[in-house]
Amino acid sequence: MPARDTLSQENEDFMTILARLEHWKEQGAISPEQHGYLVSLCRGEPFSLFLELNVLLYAGVLAFVAGLGWTVTTWSQQLGDVLVVAILSTILASSFWYCFSRAPAWSFTETPAPTAVFDYVLYLGSLVWCVELAYLENRFHVLSGRWDFYLLATAAFFFLLAYRFDNRFVLSLAFSSLAGWFGLTISHWPSYQDVAYRQYALLYCLLVGLGGVLLQRRAVKPHFFGTYLNIVANVLFWALLSGVFNREGYGVWFLALLLACGASLAWGLTRRQFAFIAYSAVYGYVGVSSILIRAISDEILILGYFVITAVAMLVALVGIARRFGRPA
Amino acid sequence: MRIYTASSEETMRARKLLADWAGEGFLTKGQYQRLEQETVSELRTTNIFLRLILFLFTLISVGAAAALFFRVFLAGPSEQVTGIFLLIFAAVCYVAAEVAVSQAHLYRYGIEESLAVCSVGFLYAGMQAALFSGRPYSPKLDGVHFLVPAAGGVFSLWIWRRFGLWYAFLAAMVFALFLPSYWTSSHSAQHVIVALLYVIGVICVTALRSHHHFDYIGDEYSLVEAFLWLGIYLAINLQLSSLDLRAQWWGIGTTAASEFARSFYWTTWVLIWCLPPVVLARGVRQKDRFVIAAGAIVAILTFVSNKPYLGWPRHTWDPMLLGILLTGVTLFIRRWLARGPGGIRRGFTAARLSGKDKQWMNAGATVLGLVTPQSITPSPQARSADFRFGGGASGGGGAGGDF
């Protein structure tokens, strides 16, 4: 291949990655084997369809379960309980049989899926589990409508599956189920209010956060820790913001929000996890702004506030970006 | 035309590729550090999170500054005066974006992007206020009013070419959607004009990108071509481009079939079946990720919209059949590729070759895992008083909710 066969027609200094690779090979910075491999990667030889095939598989599983749930909902009386339960159980049993029969031995560290479709079969099984559980309770009232028990059991089951098979889809389902359990438990209270919801959200954050830290310290699937932190951070910030938006008694929540923003910022800067800097900037700005402008009715002052504070935020963020924020 | 030199943009691309290769183990740490030193650029960039919040806060500050100006200096201005000042703001924002790049060397930094976006918004709003002063917005068949979306579209195209912001091209496509309503009242003609505009776009992009293989401009044109193919498809699929989709698909309102001439309607039905293979074939031939994705999306949309097109009733098991089809096709392709020597056939492989793919998968799995249980759970369709089934509003993979 000519060294600079892809010189731009616009700019003589324009050196494509192929020309650079050739240059680096001539310099001895990379070996001829590396050069050959990297050139082929750049040229798309071979061209990887990994991401596209995974997205199609995911869409396929999702469409299938959506149709299954819709069909069961609509036609259960015509089909009969036995047939519906038999079909759902067959899919469920087949999915889990596939997963348990093909899973490698459990490991504390990240384990690649044994087959290309493994993660999606597990996801299918988990979603069908939800559909079947909902159907059984609705038809046979096994737990007399105590959905919180189902959700708690489902959350525990999904956590086990996620850790056994190292699956982020199912881990997210577990978080979702656990959040549902907290939500449904509170809905049994005779007069539930925002305050109670907020307390449960904080309890959820505490539980998930502590669980995540504990598992990470024991080096049990430590690569899941980022998922724990992101979920805890978002739920926590929403809960604190809802407290800040109160007309009365918002002082404690505001203080807690500032502390959380500080912690999130510190974590983001020290660990170079810039999502946490974004959380602290956005949630913090919304909380502080709601406190500062709630007593102001003058439009000019409010607009002036936004101009000055947004510019101040820009200056601060540019400072952070210049010092820490290289492309991830 | 481009505000960045080709050399600096290609250097930024090389840095990204180096980081990816080092992450995958194709380069040693020492090699990566050495080569990184050789790809130093004068451009200043940042990561996606900081880029997003810098974009957001620039948007807030510019919007608030404009509102403050009107509140302080112009008490109850006429719409024409407002329009003129909005046009001035557009010019100021555009100049600020240029200065941010030329002086501060910002590149995908959020700030210059937000300023450029604000300039398009102010230009459109300013022209609208100046030309339509005192009148509510309503497309009219005359020779002047189309200038507003036309100017918005042309200026968006300029921003795309000048700054390389892909979403500016998308904005230009959206502006193009409004143009035909100023020229004709015929819905069929409007669909045809929009499709033709996008076809012209595809022809231009195809011609331009033939000179750019394996460089940063090639990547940019790839995304733009994918958008244009999607746009063409949406313009000719009368079931999807109708505004009242829900009413059409569930038979509540008038159907698309009755809105259009019979021959036109069935021609578009033929076209929606012809386009997916064409797009997919083009993507596969070019080994173009975005065009392949566009082809896959339009193929799925064709399956989804076929029944409404034909006026056939929808069934609850249709999504199941689609799911089985998607899964089956995916497994077939995967196995076919895997059976080739080294897992490669005709230059394609199902194996992962880039660390970015894994990052996308992990992020997608977390977000979609949280979101999808609620979205796939159908709403209750009770048949009798003692039968209520559905819900899932409280998470739990759709298992909770209202029973």
XYZ file of C-alpha atoms in Angstrom:
731
model
C 0.000 0.000 0.000
C 1.428 3.445 -0.842
C 2.383 5.372 2.242
C 0.103 8.288 1.630
C -2.436 6.879 -0.726
C -5.247 8.595 1.054
C -4.023 12.129 1.182
C -6.898 14.515 1.378
C -7.761 16.542 -1.641
C -8.456 19.445 0.671
C -5.293 19.577 2.707
C -1.832 18.290 1.906
C -1.057 17.736 5.610
C -4.069 15.521 5.982
C -2.743 12.121 7.046
C -5.315 9.388 7.411
C -5.008 6.670 9.988
C -3.790 4.294 7.264
C -0.943 6.633 6.384
C -0.116 7.053 10.063
C 0.015 3.286 10.565
C 2.391 2.988 7.638
C 4.526 5.746 9.125
C 4.574 4.075 12.549
C 5.538 0.768 10.991
C 8.453 2.417 9.180
C 9.503 4.045 12.447
C 9.377 0.672 14.189
C 6.760 1.903 16.653
C 4.528 -1.027 15.714
C 5.423 -4.411 14.331
C 4.518 -5.451 10.765
C 2.019 -7.914 12.252
C 0.372 -5.186 14.288
C 0.388 -2.935 11.240
C -1.307 -5.570 9.127
C -3.942 -6.266 11.749
C -4.696 -2.607 12.510
C -4.875 -1.689 8.811
C -7.357 -4.490 8.266
C -9.401 -3.231 11.219
C -9.453 0.287 9.782
C -10.496 -0.998 6.385
C -13.244 -3.090 7.933
C -11.596 -6.357 6.924
C -13.207 -8.143 8.597
C -16.169 -5.976 9.394
C -17.666 -6.827 12.781
C -21.452 -7.215 13.050
C -21.223 -7.942 16.775
C -23.180 -4.923 17.975
C -25.856 -5.133 15.265
C -26.529 -8.828 15.891
C -26.785 -8.256 19.646
C -29.228 -5.390 19.190
C -31.355 -7.549 16.877
C -31.354 -10.391 19.405
C -32.385 -8.024 22.165
C -35.158 -6.550 20.015
C -36.293 -10.058 19.110
C -36.554 -11.189 22.728
C -38.331 -8.012 23.714
C -40.846 -8.232 20.854
C -41.490 -11.898 21.640
C -42.176 -11.318 25.341
C -44.301 -8.241 24.607
C -46.419 -10.323 22.227
C -46.570 -13.189 24.711
C -47.769 -10.939 27.512
C -50.284 -9.260 25.229
C -51.622 -12.578 23.957
C -51.929 -14.050 27.450
C -53.689 -10.894 28.627
C -56.164 -10.918 25.778
C -56.820 -14.614 25.180
C -56.297 -16.312 28.536
C -59.989 -17.109 28.994
C -60.262 -18.684 25.550
C -56.987 -20.603 25.880
C -57.608 -21.828 29.402
C -55.344 -21.734 32.442
C -53.759 -25.110 31.826
C -52.592 -24.274 28.332
C -51.338 -20.798 29.282
C -49.437 -22.044 32.333
C -48.058 -25.003 30.360
C -46.753 -22.752 27.571
C -45.251 -20.208 29.934
C -43.697 -22.933 32.108
C -42.235 -24.671 29.089
C -40.552 -21.502 27.872
C -39.378 -20.732 31.393
C -38.015 -24.224 32.052
C -36.333 -24.403 28.644
C -34.659 -21.040 29.123
C -33.319 -21.832 32.568
C -32.328 -25.352 31.551
C -30.322 -23.872 28.697
C -28.614 -21.401 31.017
C -27.825 -23.809 33.847
C -26.645 -26.534 31.495
C -24.264 -24.282 29.594
C -23.017 -21.912 32.270
C -19.361 -22.148 33.182
C -18.303 -22.602 36.801
C -19.062 -19.574 38.939
C -16.296 -17.077 39.366
C -15.854 -13.937 41.461
C -14.568 -12.041 38.440
C -16.205 -11.085 35.155
C -17.152 -14.164 33.164
C -17.845 -14.034 29.450
C -21.080 -15.619 28.276
C -20.487 -19.210 27.122
C -22.521 -18.738 23.933
C -23.551 -15.760 21.872
C -27.235 -16.137 22.748
C -26.759 -17.058 26.394
C -27.495 -13.605 27.851
C -30.634 -13.266 25.774
C -31.993 -16.679 26.714
C -31.524 -15.733 30.366
C -33.238 -12.409 29.770
C -36.095 -14.200 28.013
C -36.467 -16.577 30.954
C -36.470 -13.709 33.436
C -39.134 -11.768 31.559
C -41.300 -14.871 31.104
C -40.932 -15.505 34.853
C -42.523 -12.087 35.437
C -45.373 -12.824 33.022
C -46.073 -16.249 34.554
C -45.942 -14.980 38.121
C -48.372 -12.198 37.285
C -50.693 -14.677 35.569
C -50.644 -17.193 38.414
C -51.376 -14.617 41.083
C -54.074 -12.992 39.041
C -55.890 -16.277 38.353
C -55.280 -18.204 41.558
C -54.630 -15.477 44.139
C -51.929 -17.529 45.826
C -50.759 -14.668 47.999
C -54.053 -12.791 48.029
C -52.768 -9.912 46.007
C -49.671 -9.289 48.141
C -47.608 -8.200 45.210
C -44.876 -6.847 47.393
C -43.928 -10.408 48.373
C -43.739 -11.432 44.737
C -41.586 -8.451 43.933
C -39.229 -9.070 46.828
C -38.881 -12.732 45.909
C -38.428 -11.812 42.246
C -35.772 -9.235 43.123
C -33.878 -11.800 45.203
C -34.190 -14.389 42.438
C -32.962 -11.949 39.791
C -30.007 -10.890 41.937
C -29.035 -14.539 42.255
C -29.372 -15.084 38.511
C -27.448 -11.886 37.706
C -24.545 -12.904 39.928
C -24.621 -16.536 38.906
C -24.589 -15.791 35.189
C -22.877 -12.395 35.227
C -25.714 -10.659 33.429
C -26.353 -6.905 33.513
C -29.815 -7.154 31.957
C -31.033 -9.297 34.823
C -29.204 -7.176 37.397
C -31.163 -4.164 36.162
C -34.382 -6.195 36.385
C -33.455 -7.004 39.994
C -32.996 -3.315 40.812
C -36.279 -2.536 39.124
C -38.088 -5.273 41.099
C -36.580 -4.127 44.379
C -37.669 -0.557 43.666
C -41.128 -1.926 42.884
C -41.192 -3.733 46.220
C -40.399 -0.514 48.066
C -43.066 1.315 46.085
C -45.764 -1.299 46.618
C -45.020 -1.728 50.302
C -45.616 1.920 50.905
C -48.810 1.893 48.853
C -50.359 -0.439 51.465
C -50.188 2.351 53.981
C -53.511 4.072 54.577
C -52.293 7.616 53.903
C -49.050 7.564 52.084
C -47.358 10.821 51.298
C -44.308 12.183 49.556
C -42.388 12.120 52.825
C -42.870 8.392 53.204
C -41.952 7.765 49.582
C -38.818 9.831 50.067
C -37.829 7.864 53.131
C -38.305 4.620 51.256
C -36.241 5.943 48.374
C -33.453 6.777 50.799
C -33.760 3.340 52.379
C -33.545 1.822 48.888
C -30.392 3.829 48.209
C -28.903 2.763 51.520
C -29.677 -0.894 50.924
C -28.450 -0.963 47.333
C -25.425 1.209 48.106
C -24.351 -0.879 51.096
C -24.919 -4.063 49.157
C -22.839 -2.762 46.303
C -19.990 -1.651 48.543
C -20.009 -4.921 50.463
C -19.914 -7.021 47.325
C -17.264 -4.855 45.752
C -15.057 -5.049 48.860
C -15.373 -8.812 48.814
C -14.493 -8.696 45.114
C -17.741 -10.396 44.129
C -18.320 -9.328 40.538
C -16.729 -5.924 41.154
C -17.530 -4.806 37.586
C -21.189 -4.471 38.668
C -20.272 -1.746 41.140
C -20.657 1.034 38.567
C -24.264 -0.020 37.940
C -24.987 0.087 41.689
C -23.468 3.545 42.029
C -25.306 5.038 39.064
C -28.669 3.739 40.255
C -28.083 4.872 43.837
C -26.906 8.319 42.721
C -29.946 8.957 40.539
C -32.529 7.679 43.033
C -30.820 9.586 45.848
C -30.712 12.851 43.930
C -34.370 12.552 42.904
C -35.391 11.855 46.501
C -33.373 14.771 47.858
C -34.637 17.124 45.157
C -38.238 16.231 45.962
C -37.478 17.270 49.556
C -35.865 20.512 48.427
C -38.979 21.342 46.379
C -41.092 21.314 49.573
C -42.438 24.633 50.719
C -41.606 23.854 54.360
C -38.964 21.843 56.098
C -36.678 21.765 53.087
C -33.553 22.867 54.986
C -32.414 19.372 55.915
C -33.008 18.111 52.379
C -31.112 21.036 50.922
C -28.182 20.357 53.205
C -28.303 16.685 52.284
C -28.408 17.620 48.586
C -25.311 19.788 48.960
C -23.503 16.978 50.756
C -24.529 14.489 48.088
C -23.381 16.856 45.331
C -20.038 17.303 47.054
C -19.608 13.572 47.458
C -20.618 12.905 43.852
C -18.232 15.581 42.580
C -15.374 14.263 44.690
C -16.029 10.706 43.528
C -16.225 11.784 39.905
C -13.000 13.760 40.075
C -10.949 11.226 41.998
C -12.166 8.225 40.001
C -12.446 10.084 36.692
C -16.067 9.009 36.406
C -17.503 12.059 34.751
C -21.130 10.952 34.947
C -20.972 11.770 38.669
C -19.674 15.261 37.941
C -22.622 15.707 35.600
C -25.041 14.460 38.292
C -23.673 16.871 40.887
C -23.746 19.804 38.434
C -27.266 19.245 37.124
C -29.051 18.079 40.286
C -27.147 20.599 42.403
C -27.990 23.462 40.048
C -31.680 22.548 40.008
C -31.804 22.265 43.824
C -29.901 25.466 44.562
C -31.865 27.394 41.920
C -35.196 26.244 43.324
C -34.180 27.507 46.773
C -32.761 30.807 45.596
C -35.452 31.904 43.159
C -38.545 30.689 45.006
C -38.831 33.950 46.931
C -38.125 36.156 43.908
C -40.990 37.343 41.768
C -39.098 39.897 39.706
C -38.566 38.474 36.218
C -35.432 40.524 35.638
C -33.808 39.203 38.783
C -34.704 35.633 37.891
C -33.325 35.977 34.359
C -30.226 37.735 35.703
C -29.792 34.875 38.150
C -29.846 32.318 35.339
C -27.397 34.289 33.202
C -24.891 34.765 36.029
C -25.157 31.283 37.529
C -25.089 29.487 34.176
C -21.972 31.420 33.185
C -20.445 30.660 36.601
C -21.225 26.970 36.094
C -19.625 27.121 32.654
C -16.463 28.660 34.069
C -16.274 26.019 36.797
C -16.982 23.167 34.395
C -14.462 24.410 31.848
C -11.913 24.473 34.675
C -12.764 20.875 35.529
C -12.732 19.862 31.873
C -9.325 21.445 31.288
C -7.828 19.745 34.284
C -9.514 16.360 34.285
C -11.944 15.966 31.440
C -10.075 14.227 28.673
C -12.236 12.140 26.395
C -13.377 8.976 28.136
C -15.558 25.736 4.377
C -14.655 23.598 7.362
C -13.612 25.502 10.496
C -11.266 22.710 11.612
C -8.298 21.684 9.532
C -8.514 18.208 8.074
C -5.248 17.362 9.742
C -6.471 18.201 13.245
C -9.742 16.334 12.813
C -7.975 13.266 11.509
C -5.571 13.504 14.451
C -8.509 13.510 16.875
C -9.854 10.438 15.112
C -6.475 8.731 15.339
C -6.321 9.402 19.096
C -9.702 7.770 19.599
C -8.680 4.740 17.566
C -5.420 4.422 19.497
C -7.278 4.449 22.821
C -9.661 1.794 21.512
C -6.859 -0.434 20.248
C -4.895 -0.055 23.476
C -8.010 -0.975 25.458
C -8.431 -4.112 23.357
C -4.788 -5.087 23.793
C -3.819 -4.567 20.141
C -1.152 -2.106 21.324
C 1.038 -2.337 24.413
C 0.904 0.400 27.025
C 4.323 1.635 25.948
C 3.308 1.756 22.306
C 0.127 3.577 23.170
C 1.973 6.230 25.184
C 4.484 6.767 22.404
C 1.928 6.954 19.626
C -0.302 9.197 21.708
C 2.555 11.692 21.836
C 2.624 11.662 18.047
C -1.051 12.475 17.782
C -1.098 15.643 19.838
C -3.666 18.117 18.576
C -4.127 21.783 19.284
C -7.865 21.184 19.556
C -9.414 21.089 23.011
C -12.020 18.419 23.562
C -13.672 16.690 26.502
C -15.627 13.580 27.406
C -19.300 13.029 26.651
C -20.639 13.868 30.138
C -18.867 17.193 30.455
C -19.740 17.933 26.833
C -23.429 17.437 27.569
C -23.528 19.628 30.660
C -21.435 22.333 29.015
C -23.959 22.277 26.165
C -26.831 22.532 28.665
C -25.424 25.433 30.663
C -24.475 27.358 27.510
C -28.049 26.909 26.323
C -29.385 28.207 29.666
C -27.074 31.217 29.724
C -27.776 32.210 26.098
C -31.533 31.733 26.449
C -31.660 33.670 29.718
C -29.439 36.448 28.319
C -31.713 36.887 25.295
C -34.832 36.949 27.479
C -33.179 39.398 29.863
C -32.301 41.696 26.965
C -35.895 41.806 25.769
C -37.189 42.326 29.315
C -34.777 45.138 30.154
C -34.374 47.045 26.909
C -37.543 46.384 24.941
C -40.838 46.881 26.719
C -43.633 45.401 24.577
C -41.800 45.436 21.231
C -43.609 44.720 17.966
C -43.066 41.307 16.467
C -40.969 42.760 13.694
C -38.629 44.448 16.179
C -38.450 41.206 18.147
C -37.635 39.375 14.934
C -34.862 41.781 14.026
C -33.269 41.450 17.453
C -33.566 37.672 17.300
C -31.708 37.796 13.999
C -29.036 39.907 15.676
C -28.794 37.304 18.452
C -28.429 34.625 15.796
C -25.490 36.523 14.305
C -23.935 37.083 17.740
C -24.259 33.400 18.652
C -22.793 32.311 15.346
C -19.821 34.663 15.693
C -19.334 33.471 19.278
C -19.285 29.852 18.054
C -16.694 30.733 15.413
C -14.563 32.570 17.981
C -14.864 29.683 20.450
C -13.358 27.396 17.826
C -10.816 29.719 16.239
C -9.524 31.267 19.463
C -10.169 28.663 22.153
C -9.786 25.665 19.784
C -12.905 23.983 21.119
C -13.820 20.716 19.442
C -16.987 18.831 20.430
C -16.783 20.728 23.688
C -20.474 21.520 24.180
C -20.063 25.284 24.289
C -19.442 25.967 20.609
C -22.070 23.403 19.691
C -24.676 25.045 21.870
C -23.869 28.475 20.427
C -24.225 27.119 16.892
C -27.548 25.477 17.773
C -28.776 28.723 19.363
C -27.872 30.621 16.199
C -30.094 28.290 14.137
C -32.939 28.611 16.651
C -32.689 32.407 16.786
C -32.501 32.666 12.995
C -35.636 30.582 12.546
C -37.570 32.378 15.299
C -36.330 35.767 14.097
C -37.368 35.181 10.481
C -40.689 33.770 11.605
C -41.375 36.843 13.761
C -40.177 39.282 11.109
C -42.040 37.733 8.155
C -45.186 36.555 9.940
C -45.475 39.544 12.287
C -48.828 39.634 14.030
C -50.078 36.487 12.308
C -50.231 32.984 13.695
C -48.095 30.410 11.916
C -49.897 28.846 8.981
C -48.315 27.608 5.785
C -49.655 29.481 2.763
C -49.258 28.769 -0.889
C -47.273 31.789 -1.929
C -43.731 32.537 -2.914
C -42.365 34.093 0.253
C -43.199 32.261 3.431
C -41.301 29.092 2.582
C -38.154 31.182 3.029
C -38.321 30.691 6.794
C -37.865 26.892 6.873
C -35.652 27.146 3.790
C -33.337 29.566 5.576
C -33.395 27.335 8.668
C -32.509 24.325 6.554
C -29.742 26.043 4.615
C -28.236 27.528 7.765
C -28.389 24.117 9.507
C -26.593 22.605 6.531
C -23.969 25.300 6.789
C -23.502 24.578 10.516
C -23.149 20.885 9.688
C -20.521 21.544 7.036
C -18.704 24.202 9.039
C -18.624 22.520 12.469
C -19.277 18.901 11.540
C -22.232 18.557 13.932
C -24.344 15.629 12.763
C -27.489 16.804 14.507
C -27.389 20.027 12.476
C -27.909 17.866 9.382
C -30.852 16.221 11.113
C -32.269 19.695 11.814
C -31.887 20.554 8.108
C -33.866 17.423 7.240
C -36.613 18.477 9.662
C -36.739 21.960 8.102
C -37.032 20.327 4.681
C -40.173 18.549 5.908
C -41.996 21.866 6.201
C -41.126 23.168 2.751
C -43.675 21.300 0.564
C -46.639 22.577 2.559
C -45.815 26.069 1.225
C -45.781 24.872 -2.370
C -48.735 22.521 -2.650
C -51.791 21.488 -0.678
C -51.721 17.954 -2.079
C -50.577 15.494 0.603
C -49.325 13.086 -2.021
C -47.214 15.783 -3.657
C -45.859 16.805 -0.259
C -44.682 13.252 0.423
C -43.116 13.048 -3.031
C -41.311 16.396 -2.679
C -39.849 15.487 0.717
C -38.729 12.103 -0.588
C -37.193 13.769 -3.667
C -35.301 16.291 -1.551
C -33.838 13.434 0.490
C -33.055 11.436 -2.661
C -31.123 14.433 -3.998
C -29.325 14.489 -0.657
C -28.417 10.802 -0.968
C -27.105 11.330 -4.503
C -24.949 14.272 -3.388
C -23.628 12.444 -0.327
C -22.913 9.301 -2.327
C -20.937 11.322 -4.859
C -19.040 13.226 -2.183
C -18.155 10.258 -0.004
C -16.712 8.293 -2.888
C -13.595 10.480 -2.470
C -13.306 9.737 1.230
C -12.491 6.221 2.286
C -11.239 5.440 5.786
C -11.069 9.043 6.961
C -13.080 11.217 9.329
C -15.194 12.744 6.555
C -16.132 9.268 5.368
C -17.451 8.540 8.883
C -19.451 11.757 8.846
C -21.029 11.101 5.453
C -21.881 7.595 6.548
C -24.157 8.876 9.339
C -25.700 11.492 7.081
C -26.465 8.933 4.387
C -28.146 6.716 6.976
C -30.339 9.633 8.094
C -31.289 10.356 4.502
C -32.282 6.748 3.799
C -34.392 6.760 6.959
C -35.926 10.055 5.860
C -36.787 8.718 2.405
C -38.398 5.667 3.953
C -40.448 7.683 6.424
C -41.558 10.032 3.643
C -42.853 7.194 1.464
C -44.342 5.056 4.240
C -47.769 6.634 4.473
C -48.663 4.595 7.548
C -45.735 5.992 9.526
C -45.604 9.550 8.251
C -49.216 10.271 9.079
C -49.596 12.519 12.094
C -52.392 10.494 13.679
C -50.712 7.108 13.820
C -52.637 5.766 16.770
C -55.992 6.525 15.221
C -54.947 4.967 11.927
C -53.448 1.815 13.320
C -56.365 1.029 15.587
C -59.051 2.090 13.169
C -60.279 4.997 15.297
C -59.918 7.674 12.644
C -59.549 7.884 8.912
C -56.960 5.591 7.448
C -54.022 6.666 5.328
C -55.523 4.715 2.426
C -58.473 7.075 2.199
C -56.264 10.188 2.287
C -54.349 9.363 -0.880
C -55.064 8.307 -4.448
C -55.256 4.533 -4.769
C -52.395 4.257 -7.250
C -50.137 6.475 -5.118
C -50.972 4.508 -1.973
C -50.102 1.137 -3.508
C -46.998 2.514 -5.183
C -45.691 3.544 -1.786
C -46.533 0.063 -0.448
C -44.374 -1.467 -3.162
C -41.618 1.048 -2.409
C -41.521 0.302 1.318
C -40.791 -3.314 0.424
C -38.190 -2.371 -2.184
C -36.256 0.145 -0.112
C -35.016 -2.071 2.792
C -33.115 -4.518 0.543
C -31.632 -1.612 -1.400
C -30.421 0.134 1.778
C -29.157 -3.094 3.316
C -27.329 -4.038 0.113
C -25.720 -0.600 -0.067
C -24.669 -0.799 3.606
C -23.233 -4.282 3.209
C -21.374 -3.365 0.008
C -19.896 -0.251 1.573
C -19.353 -2.000 4.917
C -21.091 0.976 6.405
C -22.329 0.467 9.970
C -24.849 3.312 9.967
C -26.360 2.462 6.589
C -26.676 -1.206 7.610
C -28.446 -0.059 10.785
C -30.748 2.169 8.717
C -31.501 -0.798 6.452
C -32.329 -3.015 9.435
C -34.576 -0.361 10.958
C -36.539 0.228 7.743
C -36.887 -3.531 7.237
C -38.414 -3.902 10.725
C -40.649 -0.882 10.141
C -41.880 -2.460 6.912
C -42.899 -5.625 8.764
C -44.559 -3.560 11.482
C -46.501 -1.308 9.097
C -47.453 -3.911 6.493
C -50.732 -4.956 8.113
C -52.034 -1.421 8.582
C -51.056 -0.769 4.953
C -53.092 -3.707 3.727
C -55.933 -2.944 6.108
C -55.582 -6.306 7.785
C -56.455 -6.665 11.482
C -53.608 -6.745 13.958
C -53.224 -9.704 16.256
C -51.797 -9.887 19.744
C -49.286 -12.475 18.596
C -47.849 -10.306 15.824
C -45.008 -9.033 18.078
C -44.201 -12.657 18.951
C -43.862 -13.534 15.270
C -41.676 -10.480 14.714
C -39.542 -11.490 17.688
C -39.159 -15.029 16.353
C -38.274 -13.673 12.908
C -35.654 -11.276 14.283
C -34.129 -13.916 16.519
C -34.155 -16.508 13.736
C -32.512 -14.202 11.210
C -29.900 -13.136 13.758
C -29.039 -16.712 14.698
C -28.858 -17.727 11.055
C -26.453 -14.867 10.206
C -24.353 -15.556 13.290
C -24.026 -19.255 12.517
C -23.400 -18.651 8.848
C -20.576 -16.259 9.710
C -19.166 -18.560 12.386
C -18.922 -21.464 9.924
C -16.557 -19.476 7.700
C -12.782 -19.883 7.996
C -11.693 -17.998 11.121
C -15.308 -16.985 11.727
C -15.167 -14.693 8.694
C -17.267 -14.791 5.549
C -17.145 -12.303 2.717
C -15.282 -9.886 4.965
C -17.812 -10.026 7.815
C -17.556 -11.537 11.278
C -19.839 -11.853 14.286
C -16.903 -11.510 16.671
C -16.301 -8.352 18.680
C -13.321 -6.370 17.403
C -13.734 -3.083 19.234
C -13.836 -2.176 22.906
C -16.470 0.435 22.113
C -18.945 -2.327 21.263
C -18.588 -3.750 24.754
C -19.007 -0.333 26.360
C -22.187 0.238 24.374
C -23.472 -3.196 25.313
C -22.831 -2.674 29.032
C -24.397 0.777 29.120
C -27.322 -0.370 26.997
C -27.924 -3.471 29.116
C -28.126 -1.401 32.301
C -30.400 1.303 30.931
C -32.651 -0.947 28.840
C -32.891 -3.505 31.626
C -34.370 -0.801 33.857
C -36.667 0.697 31.241
C -38.041 -2.175 29.182
C -40.020 -4.198 31.742
C -42.487 -1.331 32.034
C -42.620 -0.600 28.329
C -43.350 -4.133 27.157
C -46.112 -4.823 29.682
C -49.428 -4.254 27.934
C -52.185 -2.248 29.527
C -55.065 -4.243 31.004
C -57.794 -5.355 28.597
C -60.328 -6.762 31.004
C -62.925 -9.063 29.460
C -64.984 -9.663 32.571
C -65.459 -8.138 35.971
C -63.421 -10.741 37.781
C -60.566 -10.676 35.337
C -57.961 -7.961 35.529
C -54.522 -8.624 34.279
C -51.695 -6.274 33.409
C -50.015 -3.299 34.963
C -46.429 -3.463 35.936
C -46.282 0.190 36.798
C -44.158 -0.389 39.843
C -41.300 -2.117 38.152
C -40.452 -5.687 38.924
C -40.012 -6.716 35.376
C -43.625 -6.040 34.760
C -44.764 -8.325 37.553
C -46.159 -5.673 39.814
C -48.756 -3.066 39.481
C -52.478 -2.987 39.388
C -54.252 -6.296 39.868
